[in-house]
Amino acid sequence: MLLNEAVSLRIKELCKEKGLTQYKLSMKSGVPQSTLSTVMKCMFPSVKLRIIYEICEGFEMDMKEFFDSPLFDRENLID
């Protein structure tokens, strides 16, 4: 899968795990809901690191924890 798809899936996975809606994540992270929606629909070819950082803040986790998922294993990603 592409990296932006892995990011999208990870956000969806964490929202479900933490019981957050897209709206609640937007409020907690400060990332506009329109941006969050665009990221989750894979409409960006890539996601800025700053946006991922802010999303991590909304999940109350560091980026290391966000990327600590098999979704980001090298063999699961394509260029």
N, C-alpha and C. Protein backbone atom coordinates (compact mmCIF):
# COMPACT_ATOMS: atom_id res chain seq x y z
N MET A 1 0.84 -1.18 0.00
CA MET A 1 0.00 0.00 0.00
C MET A 1 0.88 1.24 0.00
N LEU A 2 0.32 2.33 -0.39
CA LEU A 2 1.05 3.60 -0.38
C LEU A 2 1.11 4.15 1.04
N LEU A 3 2.07 4.99 1.30
CA LEU A 3 2.26 5.55 2.64
C LEU A 3 1.03 6.33 3.10
N ASN A 4 0.42 7.12 2.20
CA ASN A 4 -0.76 7.89 2.61
C ASN A 4 -1.92 6.97 2.98
N GLU A 5 -2.00 5.80 2.35
CA GLU A 5 -3.03 4.82 2.70
C GLU A 5 -2.76 4.24 4.09
N ALA A 6 -1.50 3.97 4.38
CA ALA A 6 -1.13 3.45 5.70
C ALA A 6 -1.45 4.47 6.80
N VAL A 7 -1.17 5.74 6.54
CA VAL A 7 -1.49 6.80 7.51
C VAL A 7 -3.00 6.85 7.74
N SER A 8 -3.76 6.81 6.67
CA SER A 8 -5.22 6.84 6.77
C SER A 8 -5.75 5.65 7.59
N LEU A 9 -5.26 4.47 7.27
CA LEU A 9 -5.71 3.28 8.01
C LEU A 9 -5.33 3.35 9.48
N ARG A 10 -4.15 3.88 9.76
CA ARG A 10 -3.70 3.99 11.15
C ARG A 10 -4.59 4.98 11.92
N ILE A 11 -4.95 6.09 11.31
CA ILE A 11 -5.83 7.06 11.97
C ILE A 11 -7.19 6.41 12.25
N LYS A 12 -7.73 5.70 11.26
CA LYS A 12 -9.02 5.03 11.45
C LYS A 12 -8.94 3.99 12.57
N GLU A 13 -7.86 3.23 12.58
CA GLU A 13 -7.63 2.21 13.60
C GLU A 13 -7.59 2.84 15.00
N LEU A 14 -6.84 3.94 15.13
CA LEU A 14 -6.71 4.59 16.44
C LEU A 14 -8.01 5.27 16.87
N CYS A 15 -8.76 5.83 15.93
CA CYS A 15 -10.05 6.43 16.27
C CYS A 15 -10.98 5.37 16.86
N LYS A 16 -11.01 4.22 16.23
CA LYS A 16 -11.85 3.13 16.71
C LYS A 16 -11.39 2.66 18.09
N GLU A 17 -10.07 2.47 18.22
CA GLU A 17 -9.49 2.00 19.48
C GLU A 17 -9.76 2.96 20.63
N LYS A 18 -9.69 4.26 20.35
CA LYS A 18 -9.84 5.27 21.39
C LYS A 18 -11.25 5.84 21.49
N GLY A 19 -12.14 5.34 20.64
CA GLY A 19 -13.53 5.79 20.68
C GLY A 19 -13.72 7.24 20.25
N LEU A 20 -12.93 7.67 19.28
CA LEU A 20 -13.02 9.05 18.80
C LEU A 20 -13.66 9.10 17.43
N THR A 21 -14.51 10.08 17.24
CA THR A 21 -15.02 10.36 15.90
C THR A 21 -14.02 11.28 15.20
N GLN A 22 -14.19 11.43 13.92
CA GLN A 22 -13.34 12.35 13.17
C GLN A 22 -13.49 13.76 13.73
N TYR A 23 -14.70 14.14 14.09
CA TYR A 23 -14.95 15.47 14.66
C TYR A 23 -14.20 15.65 15.98
N LYS A 24 -14.29 14.64 16.88
CA LYS A 24 -13.61 14.75 18.17
C LYS A 24 -12.10 14.80 18.00
N LEU A 25 -11.57 14.02 17.06
CA LEU A 25 -10.13 14.07 16.80
C LEU A 25 -9.73 15.44 16.29
N SER A 26 -10.55 16.01 15.44
CA SER A 26 -10.29 17.36 14.93
C SER A 26 -10.23 18.37 16.07
N MET A 27 -11.18 18.28 16.99
CA MET A 27 -11.22 19.20 18.13
C MET A 27 -10.01 19.02 19.04
N LYS A 28 -9.63 17.77 19.29
CA LYS A 28 -8.50 17.50 20.19
C LYS A 28 -7.15 17.83 19.56
N SER A 29 -7.04 17.67 18.25
CA SER A 29 -5.75 17.85 17.58
C SER A 29 -5.54 19.26 17.04
N GLY A 30 -6.64 19.96 16.78
CA GLY A 30 -6.54 21.28 16.16
C GLY A 30 -6.42 21.20 14.64
N VAL A 31 -6.44 20.00 14.09
CA VAL A 31 -6.40 19.83 12.63
C VAL A 31 -7.82 20.05 12.12
N PRO A 32 -8.02 20.98 11.18
CA PRO A 32 -9.37 21.21 10.67
C PRO A 32 -10.01 19.91 10.17
N GLN A 33 -11.31 19.78 10.40
CA GLN A 33 -12.00 18.56 10.02
C GLN A 33 -11.88 18.31 8.52
N SER A 34 -11.88 19.37 7.72
CA SER A 34 -11.75 19.20 6.27
C SER A 34 -10.39 18.59 5.92
N THR A 35 -9.34 19.01 6.61
CA THR A 35 -8.00 18.44 6.37
C THR A 35 -7.96 16.99 6.82
N LEU A 36 -8.51 16.73 7.99
CA LEU A 36 -8.54 15.36 8.50
C LEU A 36 -9.31 14.44 7.56
N SER A 37 -10.42 14.92 7.05
CA SER A 37 -11.22 14.14 6.11
C SER A 37 -10.44 13.85 4.84
N THR A 38 -9.73 14.85 4.34
CA THR A 38 -8.92 14.69 3.14
C THR A 38 -7.81 13.66 3.35
N VAL A 39 -7.17 13.71 4.51
CA VAL A 39 -6.12 12.75 4.83
C VAL A 39 -6.70 11.34 4.92
N MET A 40 -7.84 11.22 5.57
CA MET A 40 -8.44 9.90 5.78
C MET A 40 -9.02 9.30 4.48
N LYS A 41 -9.31 10.15 3.52
CA LYS A 41 -9.80 9.67 2.21
C LYS A 41 -8.66 9.50 1.21
N CYS A 42 -7.42 9.69 1.67
CA CYS A 42 -6.22 9.54 0.84
C CYS A 42 -6.23 10.47 -0.36
N MET A 43 -6.74 11.67 -0.17
CA MET A 43 -6.79 12.63 -1.27
C MET A 43 -5.50 13.44 -1.39
N PHE A 44 -4.62 13.34 -0.39
CA PHE A 44 -3.29 13.94 -0.47
C PHE A 44 -2.34 12.86 -0.95
N PRO A 45 -1.44 13.15 -1.90
CA PRO A 45 -0.44 12.15 -2.27
C PRO A 45 0.52 11.86 -1.12
N SER A 46 0.69 12.85 -0.24
CA SER A 46 1.51 12.66 0.96
C SER A 46 0.94 13.56 2.04
N VAL A 47 1.31 13.27 3.28
CA VAL A 47 0.80 14.03 4.42
C VAL A 47 1.97 14.72 5.08
N LYS A 48 1.82 16.01 5.35
CA LYS A 48 2.89 16.76 6.01
C LYS A 48 3.12 16.21 7.41
N LEU A 49 4.37 16.18 7.77
CA LEU A 49 4.76 15.69 9.08
C LEU A 49 4.10 16.50 10.19
N ARG A 50 3.93 17.78 9.99
CA ARG A 50 3.29 18.64 10.99
C ARG A 50 1.86 18.20 11.27
N ILE A 51 1.13 17.80 10.22
CA ILE A 51 -0.24 17.34 10.38
C ILE A 51 -0.26 16.03 11.18
N ILE A 52 0.65 15.12 10.85
CA ILE A 52 0.73 13.86 11.59
C ILE A 52 1.06 14.14 13.05
N TYR A 53 1.98 15.07 13.29
CA TYR A 53 2.33 15.43 14.67
C TYR A 53 1.11 15.93 15.43
N GLU A 54 0.33 16.81 14.81
CA GLU A 54 -0.86 17.36 15.47
C GLU A 54 -1.91 16.28 15.70
N ILE A 55 -2.05 15.35 14.76
CA ILE A 55 -2.98 14.24 14.94
C ILE A 55 -2.52 13.38 16.13
N CYS A 56 -1.23 13.15 16.23
CA CYS A 56 -0.68 12.40 17.37
C CYS A 56 -1.00 13.11 18.68
N GLU A 57 -0.91 14.41 18.70
CA GLU A 57 -1.27 15.18 19.89
C GLU A 57 -2.73 14.93 20.26
N GLY A 58 -3.59 14.88 19.25
CA GLY A 58 -5.01 14.60 19.49
C GLY A 58 -5.23 13.21 20.07
N PHE A 59 -4.41 12.27 19.67
CA PHE A 59 -4.49 10.91 20.21
C PHE A 59 -3.74 10.77 21.54
N GLU A 60 -3.06 11.84 21.95
CA GLU A 60 -2.25 11.85 23.18
C GLU A 60 -1.18 10.77 23.12
N MET A 61 -0.48 10.74 21.99
CA MET A 61 0.61 9.78 21.80
C MET A 61 1.74 10.48 21.05
N ASP A 62 2.92 9.91 21.13
CA ASP A 62 4.02 10.47 20.35
C ASP A 62 4.05 9.80 18.97
N MET A 63 4.83 10.38 18.10
CA MET A 63 4.88 9.89 16.73
C MET A 63 5.46 8.48 16.66
N LYS A 64 6.36 8.17 17.56
CA LYS A 64 6.93 6.82 17.59
C LYS A 64 5.83 5.79 17.78
N GLU A 65 4.93 6.07 18.69
CA GLU A 65 3.81 5.15 18.95
C GLU A 65 2.87 5.08 17.75
N PHE A 66 2.64 6.22 17.09
CA PHE A 66 1.77 6.24 15.90
C PHE A 66 2.31 5.32 14.81
N PHE A 67 3.62 5.42 14.57
CA PHE A 67 4.23 4.64 13.49
C PHE A 67 4.61 3.22 13.91
N ASP A 68 4.41 2.89 15.17
CA ASP A 68 4.70 1.54 15.65
C ASP A 68 3.52 0.63 15.32
N SER A 69 3.41 0.29 14.05
CA SER A 69 2.31 -0.53 13.55
C SER A 69 2.81 -1.31 12.34
N PRO A 70 2.33 -2.53 12.17
CA PRO A 70 2.72 -3.31 10.99
C PRO A 70 2.36 -2.63 9.67
N LEU A 71 1.43 -1.69 9.73
CA LEU A 71 1.06 -0.95 8.51
C LEU A 71 2.27 -0.26 7.90
N PHE A 72 3.23 0.13 8.74
CA PHE A 72 4.39 0.88 8.27
C PHE A 72 5.64 0.02 8.07
N ASP A 73 5.49 -1.29 8.19
CA ASP A 73 6.62 -2.17 7.90
C ASP A 73 7.00 -2.05 6.43
N ARG A 74 8.27 -2.04 6.17
CA ARG A 74 8.79 -1.84 4.82
C ARG A 74 8.13 -2.76 3.79
N GLU A 75 7.92 -4.02 4.16
CA GLU A 75 7.36 -4.98 3.19
C GLU A 75 5.87 -4.69 2.89
N ASN A 76 5.22 -3.84 3.69
CA ASN A 76 3.82 -3.50 3.44
C ASN A 76 3.64 -2.25 2.62
N LEU A 77 4.72 -1.52 2.39
CA LEU A 77 4.63 -0.23 1.68
C LEU A 77 5.26 -0.34 0.30
N ILE A 78 4.68 0.42 -0.63
CA ILE A 78 5.26 0.53 -1.97
C ILE A 78 5.58 1.99 -2.23
N ASP A 79 6.42 2.24 -3.20
CA ASP A 79 6.81 3.62 -3.56
C ASP A 79 5.68 4.37 -4.19
